CSV table of C-alpha atoms and ligand atoms in Angstrom, one decimal:
chain,number,residue,atom,x,y,z
A,270,UNK,CA,16.7,-0.2,-7.7
A,271,UNK,CA,15.7,-1.1,-4.2
A,272,UNK,CA,16.7,-4.7,-3.2
A,273,UNK,CA,13.7,-7.1,-2.5
A,274,UNK,CA,10.9,-4.6,-3.5
A,275,UNK,CA,8.1,-5.7,-5.9
A,276,UNK,CA,8.6,-3.8,-9.1
A,277,UNK,CA,5.4,-2.3,-10.0
A,278,UNK,CA,4.2,-0.7,-13.4
A,279,UNK,CA,1.2,1.7,-13.2
A,280,UNK,CA,-1.3,2.3,-16.3
A,281,UNK,CA,-3.1,5.6,-16.5
A,282,UNK,CA,-5.3,7.6,-18.8
A,283,UNK,CA,-6.0,10.8,-17.1
A,284,UNK,CA,-5.6,12.9,-13.7
A,285,UNK,CA,-3.5,10.2,-12.0
A,286,UNK,CA,-5.0,10.8,-8.3
A,287,UNK,CA,-4.9,7.2,-7.6
A,288,UNK,CA,-1.1,7.1,-9.1
A,289,UNK,CA,-0.2,9.8,-6.7
A,290,UNK,CA,-1.6,7.9,-3.8
A,291,UNK,CA,0.5,4.8,-4.7
A,292,UNK,CA,3.5,7.1,-5.2
A,293,UNK,CA,3.1,8.6,-1.9
A,294,UNK,CA,2.7,5.2,-0.2
A,295,UNK,CA,5.7,3.8,-1.8
A,296,UNK,CA,7.9,6.6,-0.7
A,297,UNK,CA,8.0,5.1,2.8
A,298,UNK,CA,11.5,3.5,3.1
A,299,UNK,CA,10.0,0.4,4.4
A,300,UNK,CA,7.2,-0.1,1.8
A,301,UNK,CA,7.6,-3.4,-0.1
A,302,UNK,CA,6.7,-2.0,-3.4
A,303,UNK,CA,8.3,0.3,-5.9
A,304,UNK,CA,6.9,2.0,-8.9
A,305,UNK,CA,9.5,1.6,-11.6
A,306,UNK,CA,7.3,2.9,-14.8
A,307,UNK,CA,4.2,4.8,-15.7
A,308,UNK,CA,2.5,4.0,-19.0
A,309,UNK,CA,-0.1,6.2,-20.4
A,310,UNK,CA,-2.5,5.7,-23.4
A,311,UNK,CA,-2.9,9.5,-23.7
A,312,UNK,CA,-0.3,12.1,-24.2
A,313,UNK,CA,-0.1,15.3,-22.0
A,314,UNK,CA,-2.4,14.0,-18.9
A,315,UNK,CA,-1.7,15.0,-15.5
A,316,UNK,CA,-0.8,11.6,-14.4
A,317,UNK,CA,2.5,12.0,-16.6
A,318,UNK,CA,3.3,15.1,-14.7
A,319,UNK,CA,2.9,13.3,-11.4
A,320,UNK,CA,5.1,10.5,-12.5
A,321,UNK,CA,7.9,13.1,-13.7
A,322,UNK,CA,7.7,15.1,-10.3
A,323,UNK,CA,8.2,11.7,-8.6
A,324,UNK,CA,11.2,11.0,-10.7
A,325,UNK,CA,9.5,7.9,-12.1
A,326,UNK,CA,10.1,6.9,-15.7
A,327,UNK,CA,6.8,7.5,-17.8
A,328,UNK,CA,6.0,6.3,-21.3
A,329,UNK,CA,3.2,7.2,-23.5
A,330,UNK,CA,1.8,4.7,-26.1
A,331,UNK,CA,-1.0,6.8,-27.7
A,332,UNK,CA,-3.6,4.3,-28.7
A,333,UNK,CA,-4.7,6.4,-31.7
A,334,UNK,CA,-1.3,5.4,-33.4
A,335,UNK,CA,-2.2,1.9,-33.4
A,336,UNK,CA,-4.4,-0.2,-35.8
A,337,UNK,CA,-5.4,-2.7,-33.1
A,338,UNK,CA,-5.4,-3.6,-29.4
A,339,UNK,CA,-2.9,-6.5,-30.1
A,340,UNK,CA,-0.1,-4.3,-31.5
A,341,UNK,CA,-0.8,-1.6,-28.5
A,342,UNK,CA,-0.5,-4.2,-25.9
A,343,UNK,CA,2.5,-5.6,-27.4
A,344,UNK,CA,4.2,-2.4,-27.2
A,345,UNK,CA,3.2,-1.9,-23.7
A,346,UNK,CA,4.3,-5.4,-22.7
A,347,UNK,CA,7.9,-4.7,-24.2
A,348,UNK,CA,8.0,-1.7,-22.2
A,349,UNK,CA,6.9,-3.4,-19.0
A,350,UNK,CA,9.6,-6.2,-19.7
A,351,UNK,CA,12.1,-3.7,-20.3
A,352,UNK,CA,11.5,-2.0,-17.1
A,353,UNK,CA,11.5,-5.3,-15.1
A,354,UNK,CA,7.9,-4.9,-14.0
A,355,UNK,CA,6.4,-7.7,-11.9
A,356,UNK,CA,3.1,-6.4,-11.0
A,357,UNK,CA,0.5,-4.0,-12.6
A,358,UNK,CA,-1.8,-1.5,-11.0
A,359,UNK,CA,-4.5,-0.1,-13.5
A,360,UNK,CA,-5.0,3.4,-12.1
A,361,UNK,CA,-7.7,5.1,-14.2
A,362,UNK,CA,-6.5,3.2,-17.2
A,363,UNK,CA,-9.6,3.5,-19.6
A,364,UNK,CA,-8.8,1.3,-22.3
A,365,UNK,CA,-9.8,-2.4,-22.8
A,366,UNK,CA,-6.8,-5.0,-22.6
A,367,UNK,CA,-6.5,-8.1,-24.9
A,368,UNK,CA,-7.2,-11.4,-23.4
A,369,UNK,CA,-3.9,-12.6,-24.2
A,370,UNK,CA,-2.2,-9.4,-22.2
A,371,UNK,CA,-4.7,-10.0,-19.3
A,372,UNK,CA,-3.9,-13.8,-19.2
A,373,UNK,CA,0.0,-13.2,-19.1
A,374,UNK,CA,-0.4,-11.1,-16.3
A,375,UNK,CA,-3.0,-13.0,-14.4
A,376,UNK,CA,-2.8,-12.8,-10.6
A,377,UNK,CA,-0.2,-10.0,-11.3
A,378,UNK,CA,-2.6,-7.1,-12.4
A,379,UNK,CA,-4.8,-5.0,-10.1
A,380,UNK,CA,-7.5,-2.4,-11.1
A,381,UNK,CA,-9.5,0.1,-9.0
A,382,UNK,CA,-13.1,0.8,-10.1
A,383,UNK,CA,-15.4,3.4,-8.7
A,384,UNK,CA,-18.4,1.2,-8.0
A,385,UNK,CA,-19.3,-1.7,-5.5
A,386,UNK,CA,-18.7,-4.4,-7.9
A,387,UNK,CA,-20.3,-6.5,-9.3
A,388,UNK,CA,-22.8,-3.6,-9.5
A,389,UNK,CA,-22.3,-0.8,-12.1
A,390,UNK,CA,-19.4,-2.2,-14.2
A,391,UNK,CA,-18.2,0.1,-17.2
A,392,UNK,CA,-18.5,3.9,-17.3
A,393,UNK,CA,-20.2,6.7,-15.7
A,394,UNK,CA,-20.9,4.5,-12.6
A,395,UNK,CA,-21.3,7.2,-10.2
A,396,UNK,CA,-24.1,8.9,-12.0
A,397,UNK,CA,-25.9,5.5,-12.9
A,398,UNK,CA,-25.6,4.5,-9.0
A,399,UNK,CA,-27.5,7.8,-8.2
A,400,UNK,CA,-30.1,7.2,-11.1
A,401,UNK,CA,-30.7,3.7,-9.9
A,402,UNK,CA,-31.5,5.2,-6.4
A,403,UNK,CA,-28.9,3.4,-4.6
A,404,UNK,CA,-28.2,4.7,-0.9
A,405,UNK,CA,-24.5,3.5,-1.0
A,406,UNK,CA,-21.7,3.5,-3.7
A,407,UNK,CA,-18.0,3.0,-3.1
A,408,UNK,CA,-14.9,1.7,-5.0
A,409,UNK,CA,-13.4,-1.7,-5.4
A,410,UNK,CA,-9.9,-3.1,-5.9
A,411,UNK,CA,-9.8,-6.3,-7.9
A,412,UNK,CA,-7.7,-8.7,-9.8
A,413,UNK,CA,-8.0,-8.1,-13.5
A,414,UNK,CA,-9.6,-10.8,-15.6
A,415,UNK,CA,-10.4,-10.8,-19.3
A,416,UNK,CA,-14.1,-9.6,-18.7
A,417,UNK,CA,-14.3,-6.1,-17.8
A,418,UNK,CA,-14.5,-5.1,-14.2
A,419,UNK,CA,-14.9,-8.4,-13.0
A,420,UNK,CA,-12.1,-10.5,-10.9
A,421,UNK,CA,-11.4,-11.5,-7.4
A,422,UNK,CA,-12.1,-8.6,-5.1
A,423,UNK,CA,-9.5,-7.8,-2.5
A,424,UNK,CA,-10.9,-4.7,-0.9
A,425,UNK,CA,-14.1,-2.5,-1.1
A,426,UNK,CA,-15.0,0.8,0.5
A,427,UNK,CA,-18.7,2.1,1.0
A,428,UNK,CA,-19.6,5.7,0.9
A,429,UNK,CA,-23.3,7.0,1.3
A,430,UNK,CA,-25.2,8.7,-1.7
A,431,UNK,CA,-26.6,11.8,-0.5
A,432,UNK,CA,-29.8,13.4,-1.8
A,433,UNK,CA,-28.3,16.3,-3.4
A,434,UNK,CA,-25.4,14.3,-5.1
A,435,UNK,CA,-24.3,14.9,-8.7
A,436,UNK,CA,-22.1,12.3,-10.5
A,437,UNK,CA,-19.2,14.7,-9.8
A,438,UNK,CA,-19.9,15.2,-5.9
A,439,UNK,CA,-20.2,11.5,-5.5
A,440,UNK,CA,-17.1,10.6,-7.6
A,441,UNK,CA,-15.1,13.0,-5.2
A,442,UNK,CA,-16.3,11.3,-2.1
A,443,UNK,CA,-15.5,7.8,-3.6
A,444,UNK,CA,-12.1,9.1,-4.8
A,445,UNK,CA,-11.2,9.9,-1.1
A,446,UNK,CA,-11.8,6.1,-0.4
A,447,UNK,CA,-10.0,5.0,-3.6
A,448,UNK,CA,-6.8,6.8,-2.1
A,449,UNK,CA,-7.1,4.8,0.9
A,450,UNK,CA,-7.9,1.4,-0.4
A,451,UNK,CA,-5.7,1.3,-3.3
A,452,UNK,CA,-2.2,1.8,-1.4
A,453,UNK,CA,-3.3,-0.6,1.1
A,454,UNK,CA,-4.2,-3.3,-1.3
A,455,UNK,CA,-0.8,-2.9,-3.3
A,456,UNK,CA,1.0,-3.2,0.2
A,457,UNK,CA,-0.7,-6.3,1.1
A,458,UNK,CA,0.0,-7.8,-2.4
A,459,UNK,CA,3.7,-6.8,-2.1
A,460,UNK,CA,3.9,-8.4,1.5
A,461,UNK,CA,2.7,-11.6,-0.1
A,462,UNK,CA,-0.5,-11.6,2.2
A,463,UNK,CA,-3.2,-11.7,-0.6
A,464,UNK,CA,-4.3,-15.3,-1.5
A,465,UNK,CA,-6.8,-16.0,-4.2
A,466,UNK,CA,-9.0,-18.9,-3.9
A,467,UNK,CA,-11.6,-19.1,-6.8
A,468,UNK,CA,-13.5,-16.1,-7.0
A,469,UNK,CA,-12.5,-14.9,-3.5
A,470,UNK,CA,-9.6,-13.2,-1.9
A,471,UNK,CA,-8.0,-13.9,1.5
A,472,UNK,CA,-6.0,-11.5,3.6
A,473,UNK,CA,-3.4,-13.5,5.5
A,474,UNK,CA,-2.6,-12.2,9.0
A,475,UNK,CA,-5.0,-9.3,9.0
A,476,UNK,CA,-5.1,-7.4,12.1
A,477,UNK,CA,-8.8,-7.5,12.5
A,478,UNK,CA,-11.5,-9.7,11.1
A,479,UNK,CA,-12.9,-7.3,8.6
A,480,UNK,CA,-9.6,-5.8,7.3
A,481,UNK,CA,-10.8,-6.1,3.7
A,482,UNK,CA,-14.1,-4.2,4.5
A,483,UNK,CA,-13.9,-0.7,4.7
A,484,UNK,CA,-17.0,0.9,5.6
A,485,UNK,CA,-15.3,3.6,5.9
A,486,UNK,CA,-13.9,4.4,9.3
A,487,UNK,CA,-10.9,6.0,10.8
A,488,UNK,CA,-9.6,2.2,11.6
A,489,UNK,CA,-6.2,1.8,10.3
A,490,UNK,CA,-6.4,-0.6,7.2
A,491,UNK,CA,-4.6,-3.9,7.5
B,621,GAR,C1,-11.0,6.6,-10.8
B,621,GAR,O1,-12.2,7.0,-10.1
B,621,GAR,C2,-10.9,5.2,-11.0
B,621,GAR,O2,-11.6,4.5,-10.0
B,621,GAR,C3,-11.6,5.2,-12.3
B,621,GAR,O3,-11.0,6.4,-13.2
B,621,GAR,C4,-10.7,7.4,-11.9
B,621,GAR,C5,-9.4,7.6,-12.6
B,621,GAR,O4,-8.9,8.7,-11.5
B,621,GAR,N1,-11.3,4.1,-13.2
B,621,GAR,C6,-12.3,3.5,-13.8
B,621,GAR,O5,-13.5,3.8,-14.0
B,621,GAR,C7,-11.8,2.1,-14.3
B,621,GAR,N2,-12.9,1.3,-14.7
B,621,GAR,P1,-7.6,9.2,-11.4
B,621,GAR,O6,-6.8,9.3,-12.8
B,621,GAR,O7,-7.5,10.5,-10.7
B,621,GAR,O8,-6.8,8.1,-10.5
């Protein structure tokens, strides 16, 4: 255990490329956060291998073994408490959480979503953005509130939609940006620089005025 670091639990369901980006960022000795547990609702997913490779304890709660969301969330809560988790990152966690769980973690749980919220909530959002004729897509890191894919936005990154894009090619382009902004947001939170005011988030001490707007450039984030 590292003294003074924010103790983070990451919830996953799949490939875990965002988990990997968070692991890589937290590996820096002076990083203010530490991933202390990874929880998956699906057995056998690649995210679990990534946790193992990084030496992070990982737990599976297979949602198929649960009669309802309340008992599933209760088991997750116990595991998070046992690991001393102070803050949660949802990283491709594809399961709805109960209002009680979300309210317990209010202001202490963030999510990454592969669209420019509040547009395209839910599933299959990359293809839906293409089908809608949108010219830009992107990703959003936001605090989690009981309504799905709603909550104060910390940062967004924009990518173009090309004429020949498929859902997969667009998803890959967005993922590159996800892997940039998610670690940046976690770092800001762990540094205590993120302030929620109503529906809006402000970043204290940003080193340029549009730090929370990533469009995307090679500018350092922060
Ligand atoms: C990511 O694109 C993430 O934004 C998305 O699932 C993917 C997970 O990939 N999350 C959602 O759609 C949540 N609504 P990963 O497992 O490789 O990080």
